[in-house]
Coordinates of C-alpha atoms and ligand atoms in Angstrom, one line a residue:
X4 CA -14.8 -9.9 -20.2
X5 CA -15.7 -10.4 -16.4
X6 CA -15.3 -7.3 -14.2
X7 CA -16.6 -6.2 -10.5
X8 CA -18.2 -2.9 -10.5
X9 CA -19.1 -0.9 -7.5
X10 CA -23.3 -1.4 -6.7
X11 CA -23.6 0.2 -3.5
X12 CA -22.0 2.7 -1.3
X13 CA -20.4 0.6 1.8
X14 CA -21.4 2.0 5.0
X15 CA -18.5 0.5 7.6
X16 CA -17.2 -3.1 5.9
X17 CA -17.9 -4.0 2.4
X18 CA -20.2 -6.4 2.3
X19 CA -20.4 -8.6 -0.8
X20 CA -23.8 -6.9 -2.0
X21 CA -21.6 -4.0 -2.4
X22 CA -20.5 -5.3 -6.0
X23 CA -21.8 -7.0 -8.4
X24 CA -20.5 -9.3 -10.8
X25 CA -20.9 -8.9 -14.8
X26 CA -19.3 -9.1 -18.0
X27 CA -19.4 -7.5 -21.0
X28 CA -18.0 -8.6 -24.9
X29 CA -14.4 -8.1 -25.4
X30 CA -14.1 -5.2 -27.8
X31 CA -11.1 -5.1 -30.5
X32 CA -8.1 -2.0 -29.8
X33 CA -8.9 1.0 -31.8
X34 CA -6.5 3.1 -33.7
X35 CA -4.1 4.6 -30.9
X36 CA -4.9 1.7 -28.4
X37 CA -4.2 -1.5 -27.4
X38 CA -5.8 -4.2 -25.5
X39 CA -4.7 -6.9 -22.7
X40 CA -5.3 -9.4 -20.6
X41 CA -4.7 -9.1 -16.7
X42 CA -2.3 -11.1 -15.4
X43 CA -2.4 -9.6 -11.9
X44 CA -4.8 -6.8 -9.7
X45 CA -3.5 -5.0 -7.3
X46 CA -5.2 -5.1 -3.8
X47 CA -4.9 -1.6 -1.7
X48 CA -6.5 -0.4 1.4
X49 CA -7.0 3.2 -0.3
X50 CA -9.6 1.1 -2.4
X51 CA -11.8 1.5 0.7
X52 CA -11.9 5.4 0.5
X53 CA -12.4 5.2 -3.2
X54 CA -15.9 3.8 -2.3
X55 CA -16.6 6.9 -0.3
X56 CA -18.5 9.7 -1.5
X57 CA -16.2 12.3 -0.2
X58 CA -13.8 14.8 -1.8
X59 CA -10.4 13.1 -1.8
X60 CA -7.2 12.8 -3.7
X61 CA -9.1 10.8 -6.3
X62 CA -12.7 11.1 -7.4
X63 CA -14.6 8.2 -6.0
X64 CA -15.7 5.0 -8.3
X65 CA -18.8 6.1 -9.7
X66 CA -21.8 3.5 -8.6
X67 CA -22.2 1.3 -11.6
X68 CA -18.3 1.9 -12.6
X69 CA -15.6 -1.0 -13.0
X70 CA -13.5 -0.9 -9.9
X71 CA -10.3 1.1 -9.6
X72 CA -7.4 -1.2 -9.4
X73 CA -3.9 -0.8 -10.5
X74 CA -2.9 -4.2 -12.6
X75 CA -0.3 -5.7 -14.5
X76 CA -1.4 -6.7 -17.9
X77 CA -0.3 -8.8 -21.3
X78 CA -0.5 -6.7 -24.4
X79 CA -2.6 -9.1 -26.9
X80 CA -3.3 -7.1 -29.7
X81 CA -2.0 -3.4 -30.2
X82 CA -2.0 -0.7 -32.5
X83 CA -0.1 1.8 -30.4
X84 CA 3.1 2.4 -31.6
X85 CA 4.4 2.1 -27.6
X86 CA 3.3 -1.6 -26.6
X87 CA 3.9 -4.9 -29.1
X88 CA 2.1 -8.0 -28.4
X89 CA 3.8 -9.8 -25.4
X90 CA 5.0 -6.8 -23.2
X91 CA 3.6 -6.8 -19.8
X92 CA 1.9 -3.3 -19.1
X93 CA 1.7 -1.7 -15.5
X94 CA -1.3 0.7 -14.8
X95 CA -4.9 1.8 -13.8
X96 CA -6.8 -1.1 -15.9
X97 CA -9.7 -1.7 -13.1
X98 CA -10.9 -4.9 -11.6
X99 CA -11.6 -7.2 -15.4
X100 CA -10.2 -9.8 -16.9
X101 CA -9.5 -7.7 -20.3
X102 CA -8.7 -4.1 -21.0
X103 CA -8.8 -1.5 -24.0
X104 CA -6.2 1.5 -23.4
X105 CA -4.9 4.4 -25.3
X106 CA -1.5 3.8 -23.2
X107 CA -2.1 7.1 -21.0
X108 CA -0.7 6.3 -17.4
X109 CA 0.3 2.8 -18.4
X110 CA 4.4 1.3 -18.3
X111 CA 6.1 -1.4 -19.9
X112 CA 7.8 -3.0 -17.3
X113 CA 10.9 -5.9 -17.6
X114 CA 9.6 -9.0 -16.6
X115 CA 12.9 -10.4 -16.5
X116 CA 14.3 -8.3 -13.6
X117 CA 11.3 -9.1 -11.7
X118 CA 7.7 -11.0 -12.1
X119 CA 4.8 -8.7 -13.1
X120 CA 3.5 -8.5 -8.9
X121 CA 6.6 -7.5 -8.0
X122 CA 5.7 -4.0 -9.8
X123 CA 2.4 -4.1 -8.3
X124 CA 4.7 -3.5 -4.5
X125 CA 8.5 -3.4 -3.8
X126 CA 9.0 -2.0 -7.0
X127 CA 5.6 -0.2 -7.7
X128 CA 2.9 2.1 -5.7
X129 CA 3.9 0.6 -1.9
X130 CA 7.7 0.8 -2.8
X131 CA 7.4 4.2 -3.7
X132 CA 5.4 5.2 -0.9
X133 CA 8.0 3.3 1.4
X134 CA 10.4 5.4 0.0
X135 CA 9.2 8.9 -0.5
X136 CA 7.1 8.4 2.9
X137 CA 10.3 7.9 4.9
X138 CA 13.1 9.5 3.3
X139 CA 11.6 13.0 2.1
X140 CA 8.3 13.6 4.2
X141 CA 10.4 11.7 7.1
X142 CA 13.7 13.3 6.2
X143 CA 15.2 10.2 7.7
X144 CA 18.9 10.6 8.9
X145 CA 21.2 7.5 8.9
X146 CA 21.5 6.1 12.7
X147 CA 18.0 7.7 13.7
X148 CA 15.4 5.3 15.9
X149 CA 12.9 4.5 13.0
X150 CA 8.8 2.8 14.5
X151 CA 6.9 1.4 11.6
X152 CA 3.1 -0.1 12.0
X153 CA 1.7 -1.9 9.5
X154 CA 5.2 -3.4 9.5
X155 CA 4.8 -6.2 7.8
X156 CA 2.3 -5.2 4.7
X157 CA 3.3 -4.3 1.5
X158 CA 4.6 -0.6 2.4
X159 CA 5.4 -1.2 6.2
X160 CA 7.7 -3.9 5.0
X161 CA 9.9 -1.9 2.9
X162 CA 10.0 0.7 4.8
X163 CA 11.4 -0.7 7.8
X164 CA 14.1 -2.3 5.5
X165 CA 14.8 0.7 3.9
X166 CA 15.8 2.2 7.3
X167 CA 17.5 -0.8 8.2
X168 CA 19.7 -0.5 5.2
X169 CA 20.4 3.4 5.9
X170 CA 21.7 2.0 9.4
X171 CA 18.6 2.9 11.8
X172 CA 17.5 1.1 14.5
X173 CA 13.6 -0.1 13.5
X174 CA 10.9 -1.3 15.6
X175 CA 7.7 -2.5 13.6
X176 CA 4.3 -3.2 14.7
X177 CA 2.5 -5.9 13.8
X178 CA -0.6 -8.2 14.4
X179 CA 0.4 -11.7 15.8
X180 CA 3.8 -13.4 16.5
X181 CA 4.1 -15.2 13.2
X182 CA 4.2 -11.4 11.5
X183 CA 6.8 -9.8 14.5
X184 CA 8.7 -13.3 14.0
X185 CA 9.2 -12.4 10.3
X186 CA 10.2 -8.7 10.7
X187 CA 13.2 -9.4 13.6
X188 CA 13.7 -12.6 11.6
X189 CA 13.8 -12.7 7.6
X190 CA 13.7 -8.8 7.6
X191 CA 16.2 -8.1 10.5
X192 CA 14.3 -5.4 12.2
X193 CA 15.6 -5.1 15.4
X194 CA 12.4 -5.2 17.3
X195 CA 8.7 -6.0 16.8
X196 CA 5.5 -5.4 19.1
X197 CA 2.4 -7.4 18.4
X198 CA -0.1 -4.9 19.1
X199 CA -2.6 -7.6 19.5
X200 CA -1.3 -9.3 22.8
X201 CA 1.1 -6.3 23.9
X202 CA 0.7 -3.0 25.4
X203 CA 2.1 -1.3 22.8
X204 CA 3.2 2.0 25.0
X205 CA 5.1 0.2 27.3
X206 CA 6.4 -2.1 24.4
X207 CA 7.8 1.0 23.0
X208 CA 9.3 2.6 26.2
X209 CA 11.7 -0.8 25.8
X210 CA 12.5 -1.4 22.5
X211 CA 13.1 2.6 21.6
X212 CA 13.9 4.1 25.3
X213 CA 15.6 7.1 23.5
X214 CA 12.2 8.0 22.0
X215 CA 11.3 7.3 18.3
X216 CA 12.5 9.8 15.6
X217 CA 10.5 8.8 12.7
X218 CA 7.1 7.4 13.2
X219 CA 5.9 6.0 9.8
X220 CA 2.6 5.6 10.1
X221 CA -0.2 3.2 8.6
X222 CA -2.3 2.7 10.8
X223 CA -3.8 5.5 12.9
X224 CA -6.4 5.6 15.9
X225 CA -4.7 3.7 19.1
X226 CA -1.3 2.6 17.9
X227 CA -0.6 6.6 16.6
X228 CA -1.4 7.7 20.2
X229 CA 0.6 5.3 21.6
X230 CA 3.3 6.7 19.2
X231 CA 3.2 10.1 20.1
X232 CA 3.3 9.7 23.3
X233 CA 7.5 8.6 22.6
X234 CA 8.6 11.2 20.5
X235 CA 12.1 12.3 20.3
X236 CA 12.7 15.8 20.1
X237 CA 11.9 17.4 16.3
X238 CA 10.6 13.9 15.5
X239 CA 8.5 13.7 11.8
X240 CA 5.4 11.7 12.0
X241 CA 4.5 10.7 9.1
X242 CA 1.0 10.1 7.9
X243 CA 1.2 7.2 4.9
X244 CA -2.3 5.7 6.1
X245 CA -4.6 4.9 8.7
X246 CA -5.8 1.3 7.8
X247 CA -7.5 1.1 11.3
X248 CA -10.1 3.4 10.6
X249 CA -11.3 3.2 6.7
X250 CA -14.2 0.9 7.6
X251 CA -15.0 3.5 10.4
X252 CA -19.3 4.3 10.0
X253 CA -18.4 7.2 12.7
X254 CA -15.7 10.2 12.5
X255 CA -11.9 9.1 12.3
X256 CA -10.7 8.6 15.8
X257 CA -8.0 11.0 15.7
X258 CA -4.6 11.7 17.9
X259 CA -5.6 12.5 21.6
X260 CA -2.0 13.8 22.5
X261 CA -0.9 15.5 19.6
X262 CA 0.2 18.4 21.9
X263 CA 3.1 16.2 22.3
X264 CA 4.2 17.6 18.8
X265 CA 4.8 21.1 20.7
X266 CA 6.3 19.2 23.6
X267 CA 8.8 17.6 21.7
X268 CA 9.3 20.6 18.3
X269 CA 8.6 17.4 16.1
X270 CA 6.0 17.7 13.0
X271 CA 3.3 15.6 11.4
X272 CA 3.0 15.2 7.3
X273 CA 0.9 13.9 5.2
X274 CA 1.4 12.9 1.5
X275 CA 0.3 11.1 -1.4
X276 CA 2.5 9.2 -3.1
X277 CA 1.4 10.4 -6.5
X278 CA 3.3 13.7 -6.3
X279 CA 6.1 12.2 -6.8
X280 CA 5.7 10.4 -10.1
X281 CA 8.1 12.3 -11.9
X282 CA 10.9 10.1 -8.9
X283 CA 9.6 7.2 -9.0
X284 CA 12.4 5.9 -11.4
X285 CA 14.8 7.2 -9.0
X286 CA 12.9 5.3 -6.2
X287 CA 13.1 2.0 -7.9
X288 CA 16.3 2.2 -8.9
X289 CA 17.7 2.0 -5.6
X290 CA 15.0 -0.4 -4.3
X291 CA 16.2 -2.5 -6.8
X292 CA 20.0 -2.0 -6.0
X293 CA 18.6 -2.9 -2.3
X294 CA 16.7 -6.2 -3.4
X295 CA 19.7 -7.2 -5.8
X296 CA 21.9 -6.5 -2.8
X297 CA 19.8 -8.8 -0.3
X298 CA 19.1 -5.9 1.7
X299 CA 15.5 -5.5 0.9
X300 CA 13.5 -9.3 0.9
X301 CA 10.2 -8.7 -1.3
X302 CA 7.3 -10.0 1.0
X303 CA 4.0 -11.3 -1.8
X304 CA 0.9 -12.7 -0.8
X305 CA -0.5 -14.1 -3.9
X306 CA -3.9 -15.3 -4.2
X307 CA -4.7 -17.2 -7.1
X308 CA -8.1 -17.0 -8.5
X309 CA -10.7 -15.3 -11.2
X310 CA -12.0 -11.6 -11.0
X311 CA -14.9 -12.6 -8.8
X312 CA -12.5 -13.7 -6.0
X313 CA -11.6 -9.7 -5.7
X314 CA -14.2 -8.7 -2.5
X315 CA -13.3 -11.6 -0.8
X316 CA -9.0 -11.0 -1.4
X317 CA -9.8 -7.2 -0.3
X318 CA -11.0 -8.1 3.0
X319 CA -8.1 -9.9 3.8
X320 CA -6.1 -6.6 3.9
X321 CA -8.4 -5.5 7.0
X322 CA -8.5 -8.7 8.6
X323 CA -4.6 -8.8 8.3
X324 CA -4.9 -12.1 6.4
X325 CA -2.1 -10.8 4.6
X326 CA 1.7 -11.3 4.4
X327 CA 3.6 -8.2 2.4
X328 CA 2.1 -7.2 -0.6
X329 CA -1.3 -8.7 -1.4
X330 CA -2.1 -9.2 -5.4
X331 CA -4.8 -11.4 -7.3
X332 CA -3.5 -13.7 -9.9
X333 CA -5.8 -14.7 -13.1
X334 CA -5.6 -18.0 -13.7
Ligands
LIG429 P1 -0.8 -3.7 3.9 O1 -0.1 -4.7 3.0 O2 0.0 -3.2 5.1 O3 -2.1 -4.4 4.4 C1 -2.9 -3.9 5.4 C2 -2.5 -4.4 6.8 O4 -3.0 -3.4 7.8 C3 -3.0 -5.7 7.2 O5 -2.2 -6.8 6.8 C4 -3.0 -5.6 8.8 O6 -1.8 -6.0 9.3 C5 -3.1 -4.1 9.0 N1 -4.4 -3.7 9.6 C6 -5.6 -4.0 9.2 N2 -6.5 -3.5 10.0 C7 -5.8 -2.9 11.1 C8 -6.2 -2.3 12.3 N3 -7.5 -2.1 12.6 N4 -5.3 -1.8 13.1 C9 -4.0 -2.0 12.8 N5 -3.5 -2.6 11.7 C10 -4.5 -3.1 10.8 O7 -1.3 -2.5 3.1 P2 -0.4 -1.5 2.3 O8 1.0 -1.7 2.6 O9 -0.8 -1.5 0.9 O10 -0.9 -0.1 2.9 C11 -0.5 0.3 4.2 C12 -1.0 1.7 4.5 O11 -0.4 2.7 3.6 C13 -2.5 1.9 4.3 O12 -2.9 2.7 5.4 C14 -2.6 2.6 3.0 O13 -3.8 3.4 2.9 C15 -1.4 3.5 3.0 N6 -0.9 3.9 1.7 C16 -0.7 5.3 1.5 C17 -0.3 5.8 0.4 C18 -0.1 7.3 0.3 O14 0.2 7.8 -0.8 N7 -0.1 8.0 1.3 C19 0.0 4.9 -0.8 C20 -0.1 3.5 -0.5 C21 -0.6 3.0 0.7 P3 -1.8 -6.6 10.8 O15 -1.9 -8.0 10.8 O16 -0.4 -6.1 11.3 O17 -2.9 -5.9 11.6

């Protein structure tokens, strides 16, 4: 059973000395428990703050620990009275190429509706997040002028087409003209700013001259300023992530202007997606209902490879080597 497990605390950028590769014998499922093999790992940017000793909304990985990852896996052998051979199981399995579970956390999911990565985004953790991010911490109204960055990764994606479906006008932000092509093409947003080769301020003044009324945000530091300074009046700025500063070795750069929040009555939020678990049925429903309807276009960026090729697939989320939601595939 090959597995990553955390060696060293980053400081700044994983490096690959970081983790060390091992295995370990595959063990038999005990009474209560079955076992699997991973089909396909999940690849997050919160995976960066799991490495960091600091109190959070998670423990960190423990130095010596198998990596944190969510996965999809096949159910080989089971004596749990929950999962049969065959079923493909959702949940927190970690970064190996088998797993041993007593079921706690994990979900059989319908591999016929949609393939096992699928749950991994649109229809699992960045779905959600999409959804609850925008519609209950970002109390979206139907109509409102809607700016996404990060807008064309796993959560950024469905966001902006969530909002797009509820009749908003969305701008997403994006690095390079291949990912703003996509979003006003494929995902009909309306507009998309390159925050690479644009001035991002002044591209916003354009494509939302009323002022922006949600601000769903990923990725923090300049682009966030360069939000805030286009509020609407009672705006919600949501805080989903802040990509653009996990491999910071110095403080967070935080908001220089947030004074515009009195300016303009609007508020910021928080959240973590986890706090709404006991919704997240209701949230893939109507995802679902969206992709079936051809409203919502699932965005995947598969890598195929082994275990081992997990450092290197990670750092293509802060490199934005990435296209939607990025997933590992086991051979
Ligand atoms: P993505 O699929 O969006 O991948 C990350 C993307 O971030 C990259 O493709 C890249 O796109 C962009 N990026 C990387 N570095 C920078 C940078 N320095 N400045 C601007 N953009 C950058 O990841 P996810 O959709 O999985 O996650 C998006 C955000 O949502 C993250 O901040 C994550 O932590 C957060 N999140 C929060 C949750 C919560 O409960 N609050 C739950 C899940 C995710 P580009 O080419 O455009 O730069």
């Amino acid at each position: 059973n090959r597995q990553i497990r955390l060696a060293a605390r980053p400081v700044g950028e994983v490096k690959p000395e970081d983790w060390e590769h091992g295995s370990e014998p595959i063990t038999e499922p005990g009474p209560g428990r079955f076992a699997g093999r991973t089909r396909v790992i999940s690849l997050d940017p919160a995976m960066r703050g799991w490495l960091d000793d600091r109190p959070s909304y998670l423990p960190p990985v423990g130095i010596g620990e198998v990596m944190r990852a969510g996965s999809v896996v096949e159910v080989t052998a089971s004596n749990h009275p929950g999962f049969q051979p065959g079923d493909h199981v959702v949940g927190t399995f970690g970064v190996q190429e088998y797993v041993v579970s007593d079921g706690r956390g994990a979900m059989k999911i319908d591999t016929s509706l949609a393939p096992p990565s699928t749950y991994l985004g649109a229809l699992g953790m960045p779905g959600m997040t999409a959804y609850f991010g925008l519609l209950d911490v970002g109390a979206l109204q139907d109509g409102e002028t809607v700016v996404v960055s990060g807008a064309a990764g796993a959560v950024g994606s469905i966001a902006g087409q969530i909002a797009k479906a509820r009749g908003c006008r969305v701008v997403g932000i994006a690095g390079g003209p291949e990912k703003c092509a996509m979003l006003t093409g494929e995902l009909g947003f309306d507009a998309a700013i390159d925050y690479r080769a644009e001035d991002v301020r002044k591209a916003l003044r354009e494509h939302a001259p009323d002022g922006i009324d949600v601000y769903f945000d990923n990725v923090g530091g300049d682009i966030l300023d360069a939000a805030l300074t286009r509020l609407a009046m009672h705006a919600r700025v949501v805080i989903c992530g802040a990509i653009s500063q996990y491999n910071n070795a110095t403080p967070v750069h935080g908001p220089s202007n947030y004074l515009s929040l009195l300016v303009r009555r609007a508020r910021m939020e928080g959240f973590v997606v986890f706090d709404y678990a006991k919704r997240y049925a209701e949230a893939a429903q109507e995802i679902s209902a969206l992709i079936g309807a051809g409203r919502v276009k699932v965005k995947e960026h598969v890598v195929r490879g082994t275990v081992d090729d997990f450092p290197a697939a990670l750092q293509m989320l802060f490199r934005g080597e990435n296209v939607g939601k990025l997933v590992l595939e086991l051979a």
